[in-house]
Amino acid sequence: MITDAGRLVGIMRRFDAIVIGGGLVGTAIGYGLACAGLRAVLVDEGDVAYRASRGNFGLVWVQSKGLGAPHYQRWTRASAAAWPSLAADLEERTGVEIGLEQRGGLQLCLGEDELAKRRAMMEQMHREAGNFGFEYRMLDRAELAAMLPGIGPRVTGASWTPYDGHANSLALFHALHRGFAKKGGTYLPNSTVSEASAAPGDFRIESGGETIAAPKIVLAAGLGNAELAPLFGLSAPVRPQRGQILVTERTTRAWPLPLGSIRQTPEGSILLGSSEEEVGFDTSQKPEIMQKIARRAVLSFPWLAELQIVRAWAALRVMPPDGLPIYDESERFPGAFTANCHSGVTLAGAHAGLFAPMVAAGALDPVLAPFSAKRFDVPEAA
Ligand SMILES: Cc1cc2nc3c(=O)[nH]c(=O)nc-3n(C[C@H](O)[C@H](O)[C@H](O)COP(=O)(O)OP(=O)(O)OC[C@H]3O[C@@H](n4cnc5c(N)ncnc54)[C@H](O)[C@@H]3O)c2cc1C
């Protein structure tokens, strides 16, 4: 028992950093903090979450990120570049195979309209990348047919970039947790944080009858961040966006690389996805959406109609208002940070290898300034 300003506050454990949220974002940051030598604690509500980290599509995807926002393209590219060493380190440290394949990716287009829009988008991304560069190619139907056997008559072409890939995101999640523990991190499951005491460089939360204290805290609680952020002088206006995914029975390996909404695992299952639905916190599956996903897949590859669907699910993305991540440090309570995004698989490399070291050093790098939630502050009309 200890006393704090005359109050009996129970047992207190001190760490260098608290991370709230044990999903992909919090665990990647926790792992990065532990690798940077900090004594970190990961506090998680438990398996009652909306399953973004357990229900995603598993793409490490660059080619559609950052149209009109080149800073997001650069951040995503930095993360994709960090992925091979993150995967190798985790595999070596934990023995968990993450199954990263990163030989580029294709986004198929059905019809001339889609192809024209895609070409314009890729040209704009190339222009906006400036000296940083953005390597891509538009493939016509003939080139694509030679590469991907059995494409449907409606397929007109595809965009390709070398940066894309895919991985077993559940294995990544498992490996991050294991790696965090192996680096000395403390994991506190079944702990919902609803109150906190915040002072500059001094943060305290209650968990299982004890007080957890640290000079740094990172809010990485996915959709839970919307309520937690104001307690720390931060803002994280994220909303749920539902995505549904279908999985086929296993079949022989058909493609050498992932496609934007169709990917085959090394074991042979084909994932078809994923819808983008604004339905609040509703995680139910809808047959009409599942049919839409299946129809597009069969238009892309008619032979897919022969395969059985063996699994399907719905999960909620953590979606900021403009679709770009929110990274911030509290001005009122220095030492409090937040991380929010809808691409936690893709950005795992950046969260572990770039964001966490910034937190460990005590301040976010100015390259993250455009990701501040301040961008949503609208001046009041006169
Ligand atoms: C259908 C779908 C497809 C996707 N496909 C891809 C893809 O191909 N590639 C990609 O990069 N990304 C993809 N994503 C996104 C990716 O899964 C998410 O960005 C990522 O999982 C978000 O992780 P998170 O840790 O922020 O959130 P979550 O996974 O929701 O984890 C948040 C955690 O915080 C905990 N928590 C919440 N509130 C509290 C509290 N008050 N106290 C303590 N703990 C709390 C929860 O219990 C939970 O464990 C997809 C998502 C969906 C839904």
XYZ file of C-alpha atoms and ligand atoms in Angstrom:
435
model
C 0.000 0.000 0.000
C 1.216 3.507 -0.711
C -0.214 6.909 -0.132
C -0.479 9.607 -2.738
C -1.080 13.148 -1.456
C -2.568 11.690 1.694
C -4.842 9.207 -0.140
C -4.630 5.462 0.172
C -4.160 4.343 -3.419
C -3.171 0.698 -3.081
C -0.269 -1.009 -4.788
C 1.531 0.987 -7.458
C 3.693 -0.458 -10.234
C 5.885 1.880 -12.231
C 6.875 1.416 -15.857
C 8.641 3.557 -18.451
C 5.590 3.529 -20.736
C 1.955 2.412 -20.697
C 0.307 1.377 -23.975
C -3.505 1.158 -23.861
C -4.851 -1.309 -26.451
C -3.527 -4.757 -27.281
C -4.600 -4.827 -30.957
C -2.150 -4.690 -33.856
C -1.380 -1.003 -33.385
C -0.778 -1.126 -29.625
C 1.172 -4.367 -29.789
C 3.430 -3.125 -32.619
C 4.143 0.048 -30.628
C 4.634 -1.927 -27.400
C 7.042 -4.253 -29.179
C 8.967 -1.265 -30.578
C 9.158 0.351 -27.127
C 10.406 -2.889 -25.562
C 13.017 -3.209 -28.336
C 14.095 0.386 -27.569
C 14.821 -0.748 -23.997
C 11.772 0.688 -22.236
C 9.940 -1.212 -19.517
C 6.550 -1.180 -21.194
C 3.113 -2.416 -20.106
C 0.354 -3.269 -22.580
C -3.117 -2.880 -21.073
C -5.978 -4.446 -23.031
C -9.709 -4.647 -22.571
C -9.769 -8.246 -23.807
C -11.330 -10.368 -26.481
C -14.518 -8.340 -26.558
C -13.145 -5.826 -29.046
C -14.543 -5.246 -32.518
C -11.866 -7.520 -33.964
C -10.140 -5.239 -36.511
C -6.862 -6.956 -35.660
C -8.423 -10.408 -35.889
C -10.708 -9.766 -38.863
C -8.598 -8.069 -41.516
C -7.531 -9.002 -45.037
C -3.776 -9.281 -44.414
C -2.480 -6.962 -47.119
C 0.680 -4.923 -46.770
C -0.688 -2.425 -49.244
C 0.814 0.763 -50.595
C -0.587 1.522 -54.034
C -3.864 3.153 -53.022
C -2.556 5.069 -50.025
C -2.052 8.801 -50.034
C -3.845 10.236 -53.052
C -3.762 13.999 -52.438
C -1.730 13.345 -49.253
C 1.864 12.508 -50.250
C 2.947 12.455 -46.575
C 0.711 9.391 -46.123
C 2.212 7.755 -49.217
C 5.718 8.344 -47.784
C 4.758 6.984 -44.344
C 3.137 3.886 -45.877
C 6.187 3.324 -48.077
C 8.473 3.649 -45.047
C 6.384 1.030 -43.292
C 6.387 -1.340 -46.275
C 10.174 -0.939 -46.436
C 10.459 -1.771 -42.726
C 8.276 -4.882 -43.034
C 10.923 -7.426 -44.173
C 13.192 -6.717 -41.211
C 10.256 -6.629 -38.765
C 9.075 -10.028 -40.068
C 12.596 -11.493 -39.977
C 13.280 -10.171 -36.432
C 9.973 -11.463 -35.119
C 10.419 -14.863 -36.761
C 13.895 -15.215 -35.320
C 12.860 -14.021 -31.869
C 9.582 -15.927 -31.543
C 9.690 -18.835 -34.020
C 6.300 -17.716 -35.418
C 6.178 -17.731 -39.244
C 4.515 -14.573 -40.500
C 4.408 -15.596 -44.162
C 5.361 -12.225 -45.626
C 5.385 -12.204 -49.437
C 6.295 -8.795 -50.809
C 6.895 -9.051 -54.531
C 4.431 -6.314 -55.522
C 0.664 -6.293 -55.945
C -1.993 -5.806 -58.608
C -5.297 -3.936 -58.539
C -7.588 -5.414 -61.207
C -9.954 -3.165 -63.183
C -13.284 -4.309 -64.599
C -14.431 -2.223 -67.595
C -12.875 0.763 -69.384
C -14.185 3.315 -66.879
C -12.486 1.681 -63.906
C -9.244 1.349 -65.856
C -9.285 5.028 -66.891
C -9.948 6.128 -63.275
C -7.208 3.881 -61.959
C -4.713 5.191 -64.532
C -5.551 8.799 -63.593
C -5.132 7.965 -59.894
C -1.758 6.315 -60.381
C -0.555 9.241 -62.556
C -1.605 11.692 -59.819
C 0.190 9.672 -57.132
C 3.310 9.632 -59.307
C 3.106 13.416 -59.806
C 2.525 14.093 -56.122
C 5.442 11.873 -55.068
C 7.859 14.345 -56.740
C 11.511 13.575 -56.111
C 10.565 10.788 -53.701
C 9.412 8.795 -56.729
C 6.564 6.323 -57.148
C 7.191 3.268 -59.267
C 4.117 1.826 -60.965
C 2.888 0.304 -64.195
C -0.497 -0.027 -65.854
C -0.883 -3.494 -67.380
C -3.228 -4.079 -70.296
C -5.461 -7.102 -70.614
C -3.035 -9.090 -72.782
C -0.130 -8.638 -70.340
C -2.375 -9.529 -67.442
C -3.780 -12.653 -69.142
C -0.235 -13.936 -69.613
C 0.486 -13.373 -65.918
C -2.817 -14.500 -64.354
C -4.415 -17.535 -66.004
C -8.211 -17.594 -66.279
C -9.095 -13.890 -66.055
C -12.679 -13.023 -66.926
C -13.839 -11.189 -70.089
C -14.692 -7.991 -68.132
C -11.092 -7.528 -66.880
C -9.539 -4.642 -68.804
C -6.199 -4.226 -67.039
C -4.543 -3.552 -63.688
C -2.200 -1.256 -61.832
C 0.994 -2.676 -60.326
C 3.506 -1.368 -57.801
C 6.540 -3.215 -56.447
C 5.927 -2.152 -52.819
C 2.843 -4.241 -52.045
C 2.616 -7.617 -50.372
C 0.637 -9.723 -47.940
C 1.178 -11.733 -44.776
C -0.599 -13.884 -42.235
C -1.826 -11.061 -40.041
C -2.949 -13.375 -37.214
C 0.576 -14.776 -37.104
C 1.924 -11.208 -37.061
C -0.389 -10.415 -34.153
C 0.724 -13.540 -32.268
C 4.412 -12.846 -32.957
C 4.151 -9.219 -31.801
C 2.604 -10.344 -28.508
C 5.241 -13.038 -28.056
C 8.075 -10.746 -29.088
C 6.843 -8.078 -26.653
C 6.823 -10.617 -23.790
C 10.262 -11.951 -24.769
C 11.689 -8.422 -24.690
C 10.440 -8.089 -21.106
C 7.099 -6.389 -21.764
C 4.199 -6.837 -19.321
C 0.762 -7.705 -20.714
C -2.352 -6.947 -18.645
C -5.423 -8.454 -20.359
C -9.042 -7.989 -19.268
C -8.303 -4.435 -18.102
C -10.615 -1.783 -19.454
C -9.258 1.698 -18.911
C -12.092 4.121 -18.305
C -10.465 6.611 -15.952
C -6.956 7.947 -15.644
C -5.005 10.558 -13.824
C -2.952 12.668 -16.171
C -0.241 15.183 -15.388
C 2.705 16.145 -17.597
C 5.082 13.163 -17.544
C 2.995 11.342 -14.904
C 0.168 9.058 -15.992
C -1.747 6.631 -13.781
C -4.425 4.090 -14.522
C -6.141 1.470 -12.378
C -5.936 -2.179 -13.382
C -6.926 -5.225 -11.315
C -6.750 -3.381 -8.007
C -3.359 -1.803 -8.601
C -2.210 1.545 -9.912
C -0.047 1.470 -13.038
C 2.133 4.561 -13.405
C 4.513 5.783 -16.109
C 5.933 9.044 -17.472
C 4.729 8.100 -20.974
C 1.419 6.738 -22.238
C 0.321 5.733 -25.745
C -3.382 5.504 -26.566
C -3.709 2.722 -29.147
C -7.130 1.388 -28.230
C -8.639 1.381 -31.733
C -12.255 2.534 -31.606
C -11.844 2.962 -27.834
C -9.501 5.900 -28.462
C -12.433 8.198 -29.294
C -13.452 8.160 -25.592
C -9.990 7.850 -24.052
C -8.250 10.659 -25.940
C -9.995 13.628 -24.223
C -8.821 12.317 -20.807
C -5.282 13.100 -21.979
C -5.913 16.388 -23.797
C -5.982 14.556 -27.140
C -8.558 14.001 -29.845
C -9.147 10.795 -31.835
C -12.425 11.133 -33.723
C -12.398 7.601 -35.173
C -15.550 5.809 -36.333
C -16.310 2.163 -37.124
C -16.476 1.067 -40.763
C -17.586 -2.493 -41.407
C -15.767 -4.822 -43.799
C -16.870 -8.334 -44.797
C -14.558 -11.062 -46.065
C -15.178 -14.484 -47.657
C -12.707 -17.381 -47.723
C -12.743 -20.255 -50.216
C -11.623 -23.820 -49.775
C -7.955 -24.459 -50.549
C -6.868 -24.862 -54.146
C -3.608 -24.958 -56.112
C -1.603 -21.735 -56.025
C -2.996 -19.524 -58.780
C -1.163 -16.185 -58.544
C 2.383 -15.142 -57.791
C 1.263 -11.973 -55.939
C -1.757 -10.502 -54.101
C -4.497 -8.539 -55.851
C -6.185 -5.593 -54.088
C -9.366 -7.485 -53.151
C -8.400 -11.110 -53.836
C -5.441 -12.850 -52.281
C -4.352 -16.448 -51.932
C -2.572 -17.639 -48.824
C 0.503 -19.866 -49.182
C -1.727 -22.734 -47.938
C -4.108 -22.213 -50.901
C -7.222 -20.524 -49.387
C -8.452 -17.530 -51.383
C -9.679 -14.466 -49.473
C -12.251 -12.240 -51.157
C -12.955 -8.838 -49.744
C -13.600 -6.437 -48.345
C -16.654 -4.206 -48.249
C -16.688 -0.647 -46.866
C -19.963 -0.098 -44.988
C -21.070 2.755 -42.717
C -23.290 0.854 -40.260
C -22.019 1.983 -36.863
C -21.070 -0.803 -34.452
C -23.111 -3.493 -36.257
C -20.841 -6.506 -36.852
C -23.462 -8.738 -38.481
C -22.921 -10.276 -41.925
C -25.215 -9.346 -44.797
C -25.909 -11.867 -47.610
C -26.386 -9.096 -50.202
C -22.902 -7.713 -49.477
C -21.379 -11.206 -49.504
C -23.007 -11.798 -52.913
C -21.564 -8.535 -54.214
C -18.054 -9.529 -53.113
C -18.420 -13.005 -54.647
C -19.877 -11.600 -57.903
C -16.944 -9.268 -58.444
C -14.485 -12.068 -57.709
C -16.187 -14.342 -60.269
C -16.214 -11.553 -62.874
C -12.457 -11.273 -62.286
C -11.842 -15.063 -62.412
C -14.872 -17.138 -63.546
C -13.244 -20.371 -62.276
C -13.624 -19.121 -58.692
C -17.343 -20.007 -58.958
C -16.349 -23.696 -58.693
C -14.859 -23.215 -55.211
C -16.795 -23.580 -51.954
C -16.885 -20.668 -49.514
C -15.786 -22.165 -46.191
C -15.657 -19.122 -43.919
C -16.911 -15.535 -43.828
C -16.883 -12.753 -41.250
C -17.442 -9.080 -40.643
C -15.192 -6.763 -38.623
C -14.936 -3.046 -37.950
C -12.175 -0.811 -39.267
C -10.892 2.032 -37.096
C -11.592 4.908 -39.475
C -10.436 8.527 -39.031
C -12.695 11.148 -40.705
C -10.436 11.592 -43.766
C -9.082 8.027 -43.865
C -5.537 9.112 -42.928
C -3.901 8.013 -39.670
C -4.028 10.239 -36.600
C -0.763 10.509 -34.641
C -0.477 13.093 -31.911
C 1.286 14.147 -28.765
C -0.665 15.979 -26.069
C 0.279 19.645 -25.612
C -1.528 19.753 -22.265
C 0.051 16.555 -20.957
C 3.460 16.034 -22.591
C 4.293 12.341 -22.595
C 0.814 11.291 -23.798
C 0.617 10.087 -27.412
C -2.031 8.520 -29.624
C -1.960 6.339 -32.767
C -5.034 5.540 -34.893
C -5.306 4.073 -38.386
C -7.275 1.809 -40.699
C -4.205 -0.010 -42.044
C -2.652 -1.532 -38.976
C -1.161 -4.498 -40.835
C 0.553 -2.336 -43.450
C 1.683 0.199 -40.861
C 3.043 -2.359 -38.365
C 6.562 -1.784 -39.705
C 6.320 1.972 -39.087
C 4.629 1.601 -35.705
C 7.273 -0.757 -34.333
C 10.308 0.695 -36.089
C 9.603 4.449 -36.381
C 6.724 5.588 -34.156
C 7.809 3.663 -31.042
C 11.388 5.016 -31.135
C 9.952 8.558 -31.365
C 7.861 7.908 -28.234
C 10.909 6.413 -26.534
C 12.897 9.551 -27.408
C 10.119 11.718 -25.965
C 8.688 13.555 -28.994
C 7.111 12.828 -32.365
C 9.232 13.687 -35.372
C 7.984 16.712 -37.372
C 7.274 14.344 -40.322
C 4.221 13.244 -38.329
C 2.906 16.820 -37.827
C 0.458 16.590 -40.792
C -1.146 13.569 -39.100
C -2.189 15.592 -36.027
C -5.929 15.695 -35.260
C -5.541 19.488 -35.410
C -6.290 19.108 -39.120
C -9.956 18.562 -38.156
C -10.211 21.849 -36.237
C -12.453 24.057 -38.325
C -12.303 27.778 -37.506
C -15.717 29.027 -36.424
C -17.580 31.030 -39.045
C -17.535 34.795 -38.379
C -12.442 -6.131 -42.883
C -11.108 -5.485 -42.603
C -10.073 -5.642 -43.502
C -8.840 -5.051 -43.242
N -7.798 -5.276 -44.105
C -6.592 -4.741 -43.863
C -5.496 -5.002 -44.727
O -5.598 -5.775 -45.682
N -4.304 -4.385 -44.464
C -4.172 -3.515 -43.406
O -3.091 -2.951 -43.262
N -5.161 -3.287 -42.542
C -6.373 -3.881 -42.745
N -7.402 -3.672 -41.872
C -7.201 -2.760 -40.749
C -6.459 -3.337 -39.585
O -6.980 -4.579 -39.216
C -6.612 -2.318 -38.440
O -6.028 -1.099 -38.844
C -5.935 -2.722 -37.184
O -6.291 -4.017 -36.807
C -6.340 -1.756 -36.087
O -5.721 -2.171 -34.930
P -5.960 -1.410 -33.567
O -5.006 -1.994 -32.636
O -5.950 0.062 -33.794
O -7.485 -1.740 -33.195
P -8.161 -3.053 -32.587
O -7.778 -4.268 -33.306
O -9.633 -2.754 -32.511
O -7.571 -3.161 -31.140
C -7.866 -2.222 -30.162
C -7.662 -2.887 -28.820
O -7.847 -1.910 -27.811
C -8.602 -2.486 -26.765
N -9.309 -1.428 -26.064
C -10.301 -0.630 -26.537
N -10.705 0.217 -25.593
C -9.956 -0.044 -24.494
C -9.911 0.500 -23.185
N -10.703 1.511 -22.807
N -9.026 -0.016 -22.291
C -8.199 -1.047 -22.637
N -8.198 -1.571 -23.881
C -9.068 -1.084 -24.793
C -9.516 -3.481 -27.448
O -9.916 -4.496 -26.548
C -8.638 -4.012 -28.565
O -7.944 -5.192 -28.194
C -8.649 -4.267 -42.087
C -9.694 -4.122 -41.165
C -10.912 -4.738 -41.409
C -12.004 -4.596 -40.403
